[in-house]
mmCIF file of C-alpha atoms in Angstrom:
data_model
loop_
_atom_site.group_PDB
_atom_site.id
_atom_site.type_symbol
_atom_site.label_atom_id
_atom_site.label_comp_id
_atom_site.label_asym_id
_atom_site.label_seq_id
_atom_site.Cartn_x
_atom_site.Cartn_y
_atom_site.Cartn_z
ATOM 1 C CA UNK A 268 -63.755 44.418 -60.322
ATOM 2 C CA UNK A 269 -60.991 44.928 -63.081
ATOM 3 C CA UNK A 270 -60.050 42.110 -66.124
ATOM 4 C CA UNK A 271 -57.089 40.936 -66.481
ATOM 5 C CA UNK A 272 -55.986 40.310 -70.359
ATOM 6 C CA UNK A 273 -53.026 38.439 -70.696
ATOM 7 C CA UNK A 274 -50.587 39.569 -73.837
ATOM 8 C CA UNK A 275 -48.205 37.237 -75.779
ATOM 9 C CA UNK A 276 -45.746 37.643 -78.117
ATOM 10 C CA UNK A 277 -46.584 35.663 -81.267
ATOM 11 C CA UNK A 278 -44.344 37.891 -84.601
ATOM 12 C CA UNK A 279 -42.412 35.106 -84.356
ATOM 13 C CA UNK A 280 -39.121 34.558 -82.445
ATOM 14 C CA UNK A 281 -38.989 36.472 -79.115
ATOM 15 C CA UNK A 282 -37.832 40.547 -79.015
ATOM 16 C CA UNK A 283 -34.140 40.497 -79.725
ATOM 17 C CA UNK A 284 -33.257 43.486 -76.855
ATOM 18 C CA UNK A 285 -29.313 43.325 -75.246
ATOM 19 C CA UNK A 286 -27.616 45.741 -72.668
ATOM 20 C CA UNK A 287 -24.882 47.130 -72.353
ATOM 21 C CA UNK A 288 -23.268 50.146 -71.882
ATOM 22 C CA UNK A 289 -23.072 52.537 -75.001
ATOM 23 C CA UNK A 290 -20.506 53.799 -76.450
ATOM 24 C CA UNK A 291 -19.463 56.804 -79.233
ATOM 25 C CA UNK A 292 -19.344 53.839 -82.084
ATOM 26 C CA UNK A 293 -22.953 53.993 -81.388
ATOM 27 C CA UNK A 294 -23.232 57.755 -81.160
ATOM 28 C CA UNK A 295 -20.360 58.600 -84.463
ATOM 29 C CA UNK A 296 -22.788 56.250 -87.459
ATOM 30 C CA UNK A 297 -25.669 56.464 -88.814
ATOM 31 C CA UNK A 298 -26.162 53.197 -89.143
ATOM 32 C CA UNK A 299 -24.200 51.567 -86.221
ATOM 33 C CA UNK A 300 -22.852 48.133 -85.854
ATOM 34 C CA UNK A 301 -25.503 47.151 -83.196
ATOM 35 C CA UNK A 302 -27.912 47.091 -86.392
ATOM 36 C CA UNK A 303 -25.867 47.650 -90.282
ATOM 37 C CA UNK A 304 -27.451 43.537 -90.337
ATOM 38 C CA UNK A 305 -30.381 41.982 -92.282
ATOM 39 C CA UNK A 306 -31.896 41.263 -89.065
ATOM 40 C CA UNK A 307 -32.430 45.283 -88.327
ATOM 41 C CA UNK A 308 -32.947 45.796 -92.132
ATOM 42 C CA UNK A 309 -29.242 47.889 -92.013
ATOM 43 C CA UNK A 310 -31.245 50.358 -90.016
ATOM 44 C CA UNK A 311 -30.249 54.348 -89.687
ATOM 45 C CA UNK A 312 -30.824 56.974 -86.985
ATOM 46 C CA UNK A 313 -33.637 58.558 -87.276
ATOM 47 C CA UNK A 314 -34.932 59.746 -84.066
ATOM 48 C CA UNK A 315 -33.854 61.139 -81.090
ATOM 49 C CA UNK A 316 -36.125 61.825 -78.426
ATOM 50 C CA UNK A 317 -34.839 63.470 -75.514
ATOM 51 C CA UNK A 318 -37.825 62.880 -72.598
ATOM 52 C CA UNK A 319 -37.623 62.744 -68.390
ATOM 53 C CA UNK A 320 -39.996 64.650 -65.972
ATOM 54 C CA UNK A 321 -38.786 67.603 -64.083
ATOM 55 C CA UNK A 322 -39.315 68.775 -60.271
ATOM 56 C CA UNK A 323 -38.483 72.111 -59.869
ATOM 57 C CA UNK A 324 -36.586 72.729 -56.410
ATOM 58 C CA UNK A 325 -36.396 68.190 -56.584
ATOM 59 C CA UNK A 326 -39.553 68.046 -55.141
ATOM 60 C CA UNK A 327 -41.585 64.555 -55.696
ATOM 61 C CA UNK A 328 -44.966 65.704 -53.437
ATOM 62 C CA UNK A 329 -46.088 68.689 -56.113
ATOM 63 C CA UNK A 330 -46.800 67.931 -60.358
ATOM 64 C CA UNK A 331 -43.906 68.079 -62.795
ATOM 65 C CA UNK A 332 -42.972 69.806 -65.850
ATOM 66 C CA UNK A 333 -42.388 66.744 -68.835
ATOM 67 C CA UNK A 334 -40.619 67.775 -71.059
ATOM 68 C CA UNK A 335 -39.635 66.256 -74.315
ATOM 69 C CA UNK A 336 -37.488 67.027 -77.240
ATOM 70 C CA UNK A 337 -37.861 64.928 -80.406
ATOM 71 C CA UNK A 338 -35.880 65.721 -83.709
ATOM 72 C CA UNK A 339 -35.698 64.004 -87.171
ATOM 73 C CA UNK A 340 -32.232 63.825 -88.087
ATOM 74 C CA UNK A 341 -33.393 62.135 -91.845
ATOM 75 C CA UNK A 342 -35.389 65.528 -91.702
ATOM 76 C CA UNK A 343 -32.922 67.529 -89.907
ATOM 77 C CA UNK A 344 -35.385 69.364 -88.188
ATOM 78 C CA UNK A 345 -37.721 69.510 -85.572
ATOM 79 C CA UNK A 346 -40.735 67.036 -85.042
ATOM 80 C CA UNK A 347 -42.505 68.488 -81.988
ATOM 81 C CA UNK A 348 -41.090 69.000 -77.733
ATOM 82 C CA UNK A 349 -42.486 71.070 -75.102
ATOM 83 C CA UNK A 350 -41.833 71.535 -71.614
ATOM 84 C CA UNK A 351 -45.261 70.445 -70.870
ATOM 85 C CA UNK A 352 -47.575 71.826 -67.847
ATOM 86 C CA UNK A 353 -49.717 68.771 -67.487
ATOM 87 C CA UNK A 354 -53.180 67.958 -66.715
ATOM 88 C CA UNK A 355 -54.302 68.192 -62.850
ATOM 89 C CA UNK A 356 -55.947 64.861 -62.946
ATOM 90 C CA UNK A 357 -55.901 61.911 -65.464
ATOM 91 C CA UNK A 358 -58.777 62.731 -67.558
ATOM 92 C CA UNK A 359 -57.195 66.012 -67.922
ATOM 93 C CA UNK A 360 -55.233 67.199 -71.359
ATOM 94 C CA UNK A 361 -52.247 69.242 -71.263
ATOM 95 C CA UNK A 362 -53.147 72.641 -69.581
ATOM 96 C CA UNK A 363 -50.558 74.841 -72.072
ATOM 97 C CA UNK A 364 -46.698 74.852 -72.144
ATOM 98 C CA UNK A 365 -43.650 76.867 -71.235
ATOM 99 C CA UNK A 366 -41.795 79.485 -73.599
ATOM 100 C CA UNK A 367 -44.172 78.666 -76.424
ATOM 101 C CA UNK A 368 -41.795 81.977 -78.928
ATOM 102 C CA UNK A 369 -38.886 80.910 -77.475
ATOM 103 C CA UNK A 370 -38.836 77.240 -78.687
ATOM 104 C CA UNK A 371 -38.454 75.287 -80.856
ATOM 105 C CA UNK A 372 -41.544 74.391 -82.529
ATOM 106 C CA UNK A 373 -42.424 71.443 -85.983
ATOM 107 C CA UNK A 374 -40.277 72.176 -88.611
ATOM 108 C CA UNK A 375 -37.447 73.897 -87.164
ATOM 109 C CA UNK A 376 -34.480 73.204 -88.338
ATOM 110 C CA UNK A 377 -30.987 72.104 -86.954
ATOM 111 C CA UNK A 378 -27.938 72.324 -88.539
ATOM 112 C CA UNK A 379 -26.402 68.272 -89.095
ATOM 113 C CA UNK A 380 -26.431 65.937 -86.624
ATOM 114 C CA UNK A 381 -22.576 65.070 -85.845
ATOM 115 C CA UNK A 382 -19.721 65.326 -84.119
ATOM 116 C CA UNK A 383 -19.152 67.775 -81.449
ATOM 117 C CA UNK A 384 -15.765 67.173 -80.551
ATOM 118 C CA UNK A 385 -14.290 64.051 -80.187
ATOM 119 C CA UNK A 386 -16.930 61.749 -78.462
ATOM 120 C CA UNK A 387 -18.987 63.852 -78.330
ATOM 121 C CA UNK A 388 -22.138 65.216 -81.127
ATOM 122 C CA UNK A 389 -25.431 66.101 -81.676
ATOM 123 C CA UNK A 390 -26.821 69.165 -83.280
ATOM 124 C CA UNK A 391 -28.525 72.403 -82.255
ATOM 125 C CA UNK A 392 -30.816 75.210 -84.353
ATOM 126 C CA UNK A 393 -30.093 78.680 -84.503
ATOM 127 C CA UNK A 394 -32.958 80.449 -84.037
ATOM 128 C CA UNK A 395 -34.712 80.049 -81.540
ATOM 129 C CA UNK A 396 -32.442 79.147 -80.052
ATOM 130 C CA UNK A 397 -31.874 75.154 -77.896
ATOM 131 C CA UNK A 398 -28.521 72.237 -78.638
ATOM 132 C CA UNK A 399 -28.726 68.971 -78.049
ATOM 133 C CA UNK A 400 -25.425 66.334 -77.512
ATOM 134 C CA UNK A 401 -25.237 63.375 -76.678
ATOM 135 C CA UNK A 402 -21.795 61.216 -75.065
ATOM 136 C CA UNK A 403 -21.443 58.310 -73.793
ATOM 137 C CA UNK A 404 -21.157 61.180 -70.596
ATOM 138 C CA UNK A 405 -24.896 60.682 -71.170
ATOM 139 C CA UNK A 406 -26.820 63.401 -72.954
ATOM 140 C CA UNK A 407 -27.620 67.653 -72.750
ATOM 141 C CA UNK A 408 -30.041 70.067 -73.293
ATOM 142 C CA UNK A 409 -30.323 73.487 -74.038
ATOM 143 C CA UNK A 410 -33.028 75.617 -74.604
ATOM 144 C CA UNK A 411 -33.053 79.905 -74.939
ATOM 145 C CA UNK A 412 -31.812 80.680 -71.611
ATOM 146 C CA UNK A 413 -34.789 79.331 -69.320
ATOM 147 C CA UNK A 414 -33.554 74.906 -70.179
ATOM 148 C CA UNK A 415 -30.256 73.765 -68.860
ATOM 149 C CA UNK A 416 -30.187 69.802 -68.805
ATOM 150 C CA UNK A 417 -27.366 67.400 -67.985
ATOM 151 C CA UNK A 418 -28.228 63.797 -67.561
ATOM 152 C CA UNK A 419 -26.238 60.769 -65.229
ATOM 153 C CA UNK A 420 -26.700 58.058 -67.564
ATOM 154 C CA UNK A 421 -28.194 54.645 -66.053
ATOM 155 C CA UNK A 422 -26.245 51.374 -65.627
ATOM 156 C CA UNK A 423 -26.356 49.972 -69.813
ATOM 157 C CA UNK A 424 -29.432 51.197 -72.197
ATOM 158 C CA UNK A 425 -31.224 48.771 -73.898
ATOM 159 C CA UNK A 426 -30.733 47.555 -77.193
ATOM 160 C CA UNK A 427 -34.414 46.678 -79.117
ATOM 161 C CA UNK A 428 -34.391 44.938 -82.015
ATOM 162 C CA UNK A 429 -36.942 45.532 -84.635
ATOM 163 C CA UNK A 430 -39.286 46.789 -81.638
ATOM 164 C CA UNK A 431 -42.543 48.504 -82.093
ATOM 165 C CA UNK A 432 -43.547 50.322 -84.747
ATOM 166 C CA UNK A 433 -42.960 48.140 -87.821
ATOM 167 C CA UNK A 434 -39.572 47.076 -86.787
ATOM 168 C CA UNK A 435 -37.263 50.545 -86.024
ATOM 169 C CA UNK A 436 -34.840 49.572 -84.111
ATOM 170 C CA UNK A 437 -34.064 51.354 -81.168
ATOM 171 C CA UNK A 438 -31.737 52.706 -78.577
ATOM 172 C CA UNK A 439 -32.993 53.088 -75.153
ATOM 173 C CA UNK A 440 -31.150 54.997 -72.305
ATOM 174 C CA UNK A 441 -32.677 55.714 -68.899
ATOM 175 C CA UNK A 442 -30.497 58.621 -66.861
ATOM 176 C CA UNK A 443 -31.026 60.442 -63.648
ATOM 177 C CA UNK A 444 -31.239 64.605 -65.019
ATOM 178 C CA UNK A 445 -30.824 67.884 -63.940
ATOM 179 C CA UNK A 446 -29.750 71.107 -64.475
ATOM 180 C CA UNK A 447 -32.779 74.623 -64.292
ATOM 181 C CA UNK A 448 -35.852 75.944 -65.540
ATOM 182 C CA UNK A 449 -36.618 79.590 -65.173
ATOM 183 C CA UNK A 450 -33.816 79.698 -63.154
ATOM 184 C CA UNK A 451 -34.782 77.561 -60.549
ATOM 185 C CA UNK A 452 -33.064 74.593 -59.729
ATOM 186 C CA UNK A 453 -34.770 69.940 -60.945
ATOM 187 C CA UNK A 454 -33.852 67.112 -60.417
ATOM 188 C CA UNK A 455 -35.643 64.273 -62.042
ATOM 189 C CA UNK A 456 -35.539 61.447 -64.689
ATOM 190 C CA UNK A 457 -36.733 60.203 -68.435
ATOM 191 C CA UNK A 458 -33.856 59.007 -71.357
ATOM 192 C CA UNK A 459 -32.162 59.855 -74.146
ATOM 193 C CA UNK A 460 -33.826 57.390 -77.485
ATOM 194 C CA UNK A 461 -32.416 56.531 -80.643
ATOM 195 C CA UNK A 462 -34.514 54.954 -83.193
ATOM 196 C CA UNK A 463 -33.060 53.520 -86.379
ATOM 197 C CA UNK A 464 -35.635 52.894 -88.611
ATOM 198 C CA UNK A 465 -34.430 49.940 -92.134
ATOM 199 C CA UNK A 466 -32.238 52.015 -94.369
ATOM 200 C CA UNK A 467 -35.646 50.964 -98.157
ATOM 201 C CA UNK A 468 -37.988 52.424 -95.015
ATOM 202 C CA UNK A 469 -35.969 55.500 -95.571
ATOM 203 C CA UNK A 470 -37.131 57.630 -92.463
ATOM 204 C CA UNK A 471 -40.166 58.413 -89.954
ATOM 205 C CA UNK A 472 -42.440 58.878 -92.543
ATOM 206 C CA UNK A 473 -42.679 54.991 -93.720
ATOM 207 C CA UNK A 474 -44.034 53.694 -90.820
ATOM 208 C CA UNK A 475 -46.528 55.702 -89.694
ATOM 209 C CA UNK A 476 -49.063 53.774 -91.367
ATOM 210 C CA UNK A 477 -50.981 51.497 -88.316
ATOM 211 C CA UNK A 478 -49.413 52.640 -85.034
ATOM 212 C CA UNK A 479 -51.610 50.519 -82.390
ATOM 213 C CA UNK A 480 -49.798 49.387 -78.911
ATOM 214 C CA UNK A 481 -49.908 50.067 -75.513
ATOM 215 C CA UNK A 482 -46.785 51.656 -73.770
ATOM 216 C CA UNK A 483 -44.930 51.976 -70.004
ATOM 217 C CA UNK A 484 -41.884 53.124 -68.641
ATOM 218 C CA UNK A 485 -41.663 53.612 -65.366
ATOM 219 C CA UNK A 486 -38.489 54.599 -63.365
ATOM 220 C CA UNK A 487 -37.763 55.685 -59.870
ATOM 221 C CA UNK A 488 -35.319 55.403 -57.258
ATOM 222 C CA UNK A 489 -35.664 54.104 -54.265
ATOM 223 C CA UNK A 490 -35.529 56.047 -50.296
ATOM 224 C CA UNK A 491 -32.103 53.465 -49.948
ATOM 225 C CA UNK A 492 -30.379 55.322 -53.733
ATOM 226 C CA UNK A 493 -31.060 51.835 -55.899
ATOM 227 C CA UNK A 494 -32.366 53.323 -58.806
ATOM 228 C CA UNK A 495 -35.504 50.706 -60.556
ATOM 229 C CA UNK A 496 -37.128 51.294 -64.437
ATOM 230 C CA UNK A 497 -39.585 48.446 -65.655
ATOM 231 C CA UNK A 498 -40.764 49.267 -69.684
ATOM 232 C CA UNK A 499 -44.257 46.658 -71.323
ATOM 233 C CA UNK A 500 -44.922 47.253 -75.184
ATOM 234 C CA UNK A 501 -47.408 45.486 -76.456
ATOM 235 C CA UNK A 502 -47.609 46.587 -80.252
ATOM 236 C CA UNK A 503 -50.957 45.673 -82.301
ATOM 237 C CA UNK A 504 -48.545 44.027 -84.427
ATOM 238 C CA UNK A 505 -48.615 41.401 -81.564
ATOM 239 C CA UNK A 506 -45.097 41.815 -80.983
ATOM 240 C CA UNK A 507 -45.466 42.018 -77.043
ATOM 241 C CA UNK A 508 -41.682 43.000 -74.670
ATOM 242 C CA UNK A 509 -41.807 43.913 -70.413
ATOM 243 C CA UNK A 510 -37.978 44.331 -68.925
ATOM 244 C CA UNK A 511 -37.702 45.610 -65.413
ATOM 245 C CA UNK A 512 -34.310 46.268 -63.794
ATOM 246 C CA UNK A 513 -33.147 47.511 -60.284
ATOM 247 C CA UNK A 514 -29.281 47.426 -59.005
ATOM 248 C CA UNK A 515 -28.218 44.529 -57.548
ATOM 249 C CA UNK A 516 -29.995 42.039 -59.271
ATOM 250 C CA UNK A 517 -29.794 40.377 -62.227
ATOM 251 C CA UNK A 518 -32.609 42.264 -65.404
ATOM 252 C CA UNK A 519 -35.879 40.710 -65.657
ATOM 253 C CA UNK A 520 -36.778 40.152 -69.592
ATOM 254 C CA UNK A 521 -39.859 38.710 -71.317
ATOM 255 C CA UNK A 522 -42.674 38.325 -74.038
ATOM 256 C CA UNK A 523 -45.624 37.271 -72.118
ATOM 257 C CA UNK A 524 -47.564 39.928 -69.722
ATOM 258 C CA UNK A 525 -50.443 39.842 -68.112
ATOM 259 C CA UNK A 526 -52.197 43.482 -68.125
ATOM 260 C CA UNK A 527 -55.399 44.235 -65.416
ATOM 261 C CA UNK A 528 -57.042 48.147 -66.511
ATOM 262 C CA UNK A 529 -59.778 49.579 -66.151
ATOM 263 C CA UNK A 530 -59.990 51.820 -68.652
ATOM 264 C CA UNK A 531 -62.362 54.790 -69.449
ATOM 265 C CA UNK A 532 -63.359 56.780 -72.233
ATOM 266 C CA UNK A 533 -62.114 60.669 -72.356
ATOM 267 C CA UNK A 534 -64.160 63.342 -71.699
ATOM 268 C CA UNK A 535 -63.156 65.359 -74.350
ATOM 269 C CA UNK A 536 -63.364 63.644 -77.321
ATOM 270 C CA UNK A 537 -66.461 61.632 -79.366
ATOM 271 C CA UNK A 538 -64.169 58.476 -80.553
ATOM 272 C CA UNK A 539 -64.160 56.110 -78.202
ATOM 273 C CA UNK A 540 -60.916 56.999 -76.553
ATOM 274 C CA UNK A 541 -59.319 55.405 -73.696
ATOM 275 C CA UNK A 542 -57.633 56.312 -70.533
ATOM 276 C CA UNK A 543 -56.545 54.911 -67.721
ATOM 277 C CA UNK A 544 -56.294 55.388 -63.831
ATOM 278 C CA UNK A 545 -54.173 52.486 -62.570
ATOM 279 C CA UNK A 546 -53.057 49.181 -63.684
ATOM 280 C CA UNK A 547 -50.817 46.300 -63.059
ATOM 281 C CA UNK A 548 -48.466 44.483 -65.407
ATOM 282 C CA UNK A 549 -47.162 41.147 -64.191
ATOM 283 C CA UNK A 550 -44.576 39.480 -65.561
ATOM 284 C CA UNK A 551 -41.682 36.091 -64.643
ATOM 285 C CA UNK A 552 -42.689 37.095 -60.314
ATOM 286 C CA UNK A 553 -42.912 40.763 -60.664
ATOM 287 C CA UNK A 554 -46.260 42.718 -60.484
ATOM 288 C CA UNK A 555 -46.384 46.938 -60.861
ATOM 289 C CA UNK A 556 -48.781 48.987 -59.998
ATOM 290 C CA UNK A 557 -48.978 52.131 -61.880
ATOM 291 C CA UNK A 558 -50.972 54.977 -60.614
ATOM 292 C CA UNK A 559 -52.490 57.765 -63.009
ATOM 293 C CA UNK A 560 -52.825 61.678 -62.338
ATOM 294 C CA UNK A 561 -51.489 63.944 -64.442
ATOM 295 C CA UNK A 562 -53.503 63.683 -68.633
ATOM 296 C CA UNK A 563 -51.231 65.391 -71.220
ATOM 297 C CA UNK A 564 -52.648 64.874 -74.839
ATOM 298 C CA UNK A 565 -49.656 65.093 -76.560
ATOM 299 C CA UNK A 566 -46.951 67.421 -76.129
ATOM 300 C CA UNK A 567 -48.005 70.508 -78.059
ATOM 301 C CA UNK A 568 -49.672 73.548 -76.578
ATOM 302 C CA UNK A 569 -52.684 72.973 -77.389
ATOM 303 C CA UNK A 570 -54.646 68.041 -76.950
ATOM 304 C CA UNK A 571 -53.945 66.918 -79.593
ATOM 305 C CA UNK A 572 -57.869 66.182 -79.230
ATOM 306 C CA UNK A 573 -57.313 65.735 -84.372
ATOM 307 C CA UNK A 574 -55.412 62.176 -83.178
ATOM 308 C CA UNK A 575 -57.615 60.146 -82.636
ATOM 309 C CA UNK A 576 -57.180 57.167 -80.218
ATOM 310 C CA UNK A 577 -53.993 58.891 -78.429
ATOM 311 C CA UNK A 578 -53.708 58.813 -74.780
ATOM 312 C CA UNK A 579 -51.040 59.631 -72.245
ATOM 313 C CA UNK A 580 -51.050 60.324 -68.444
ATOM 314 C CA UNK A 581 -48.268 60.001 -66.323
ATOM 315 C CA UNK A 582 -48.532 59.062 -62.686
ATOM 316 C CA UNK A 583 -46.256 56.728 -59.365
ATOM 317 C CA UNK A 584 -45.584 52.977 -58.915
ATOM 318 C CA UNK A 585 -44.561 50.441 -56.901
ATOM 319 C CA UNK A 586 -43.417 46.770 -57.719
ATOM 320 C CA UNK A 587 -44.875 44.177 -55.780
ATOM 321 C CA UNK A 588 -46.959 44.029 -53.625
ATOM 322 C CA UNK A 589 -46.330 46.570 -50.394
ATOM 323 C CA UNK A 590 -46.971 49.956 -51.718
ATOM 324 C CA UNK A 591 -43.818 52.198 -50.894
ATOM 325 C CA UNK A 592 -43.294 55.958 -52.654
ATOM 326 C CA UNK A 593 -39.923 56.711 -54.704
ATOM 327 C CA UNK A 594 -37.937 59.677 -53.825
ATOM 328 C CA UNK A 595 -38.037 60.766 -57.241
ATOM 329 C CA UNK A 596 -40.208 59.274 -60.257
ATOM 330 C CA UNK A 597 -41.213 59.276 -63.689
ATOM 331 C CA UNK A 598 -44.046 57.459 -65.081
ATOM 332 C CA UNK A 599 -45.006 57.561 -68.749
ATOM 333 C CA UNK A 600 -47.756 55.819 -70.580
ATOM 334 C CA UNK A 601 -48.594 56.215 -74.032
ATOM 335 C CA UNK A 602 -51.376 54.109 -76.237
ATOM 336 C CA UNK A 603 -52.158 54.680 -79.298
ATOM 337 C CA UNK A 604 -55.651 52.923 -81.012
ATOM 338 C CA UNK A 605 -57.188 52.615 -77.949
ATOM 339 C CA UNK A 606 -60.438 52.564 -78.659
ATOM 340 C CA UNK A 607 -63.004 52.071 -76.625
ATOM 341 C CA UNK A 608 -65.110 49.377 -79.162
ATOM 342 C CA UNK A 609 -60.826 47.535 -79.745
ATOM 343 C CA UNK A 610 -60.873 47.477 -75.743
ATOM 344 C CA UNK A 611 -63.626 45.500 -75.170
ATOM 345 C CA UNK A 612 -62.494 43.531 -78.554
ATOM 346 C CA UNK A 613 -59.329 42.915 -76.109
ATOM 347 C CA UNK A 614 -61.179 41.257 -73.042
ATOM 348 C CA UNK A 615 -61.411 44.814 -70.783
ATOM 349 C CA UNK A 616 -63.698 45.887 -69.859
ATOM 350 C CA UNK A 617 -64.437 50.850 -70.735
ATOM 351 C CA UNK A 618 -66.398 52.267 -68.130
ATOM 352 C CA UNK A 619 -67.297 55.851 -68.353
#
């Protein structure tokens, strides 16, 4: 029987989170007013991410592609990102990426992040060509002649003050996404994340020393049209945060979570790194059930086996006691420092 482990925030005050639509002012300044305070460390925009699951033809019965673009604003260069063909099972790494030679890889420079036109912000790479824009109306991505993506933002963004990653303050904008991949229309769900790092730290390189966390982000559109999202983050510094939202109800947030899972050692590494196929997360009267279907090890052309302790899986989910399918879904799990010994010390069982 799967073990349940309860996590309670021990990092001081409960995580400070607000929900509201983004504004042009949030995008305009390197240190937006919402984070320009002593608590957040006058946090400066350091990283921008676009991530989403792309279903060609909108067919959710088939394995999606995972699109991710991760950029370092302070260095004006790409950190990583690709259109990833995920593994066929939760225990398999990625099978590869699409358009490897045509996509901007790590280290490729882009133009300075700036206001491109009133209320629209972004940047671009010149060779290979790609562009990314952000505004109150949503985010876009264009890469070469093979990918175009637009978004329809969900009702409010999540403003996390001093969240994961050593007190990084983050804006998460969930959205429905659509566009074309290799000329084939797709539908999907995803988000735009903006990580703001305390000014005195000096960017992303200053926070990478002790990453350890369980993170899961689940989105879905039910067949009645209601949008729902669940997000859980459990950090080894003692930070715990969980959120659930569905159209028509007040969002729920908590700093106490019970996680139930059986962890399995990844079969293609020998360092004790683990992942799970199924897990439940319970908080504030809600229970989220996740089923992992497709694995990855990084978002690179070949699995990042050298990234010890990292595991990822993507899949389906539902809330409550009665299983249901979503008309469109997104389920993204990432763990860091997920070693068998760490997990057993936390109270979980490790099998395989």
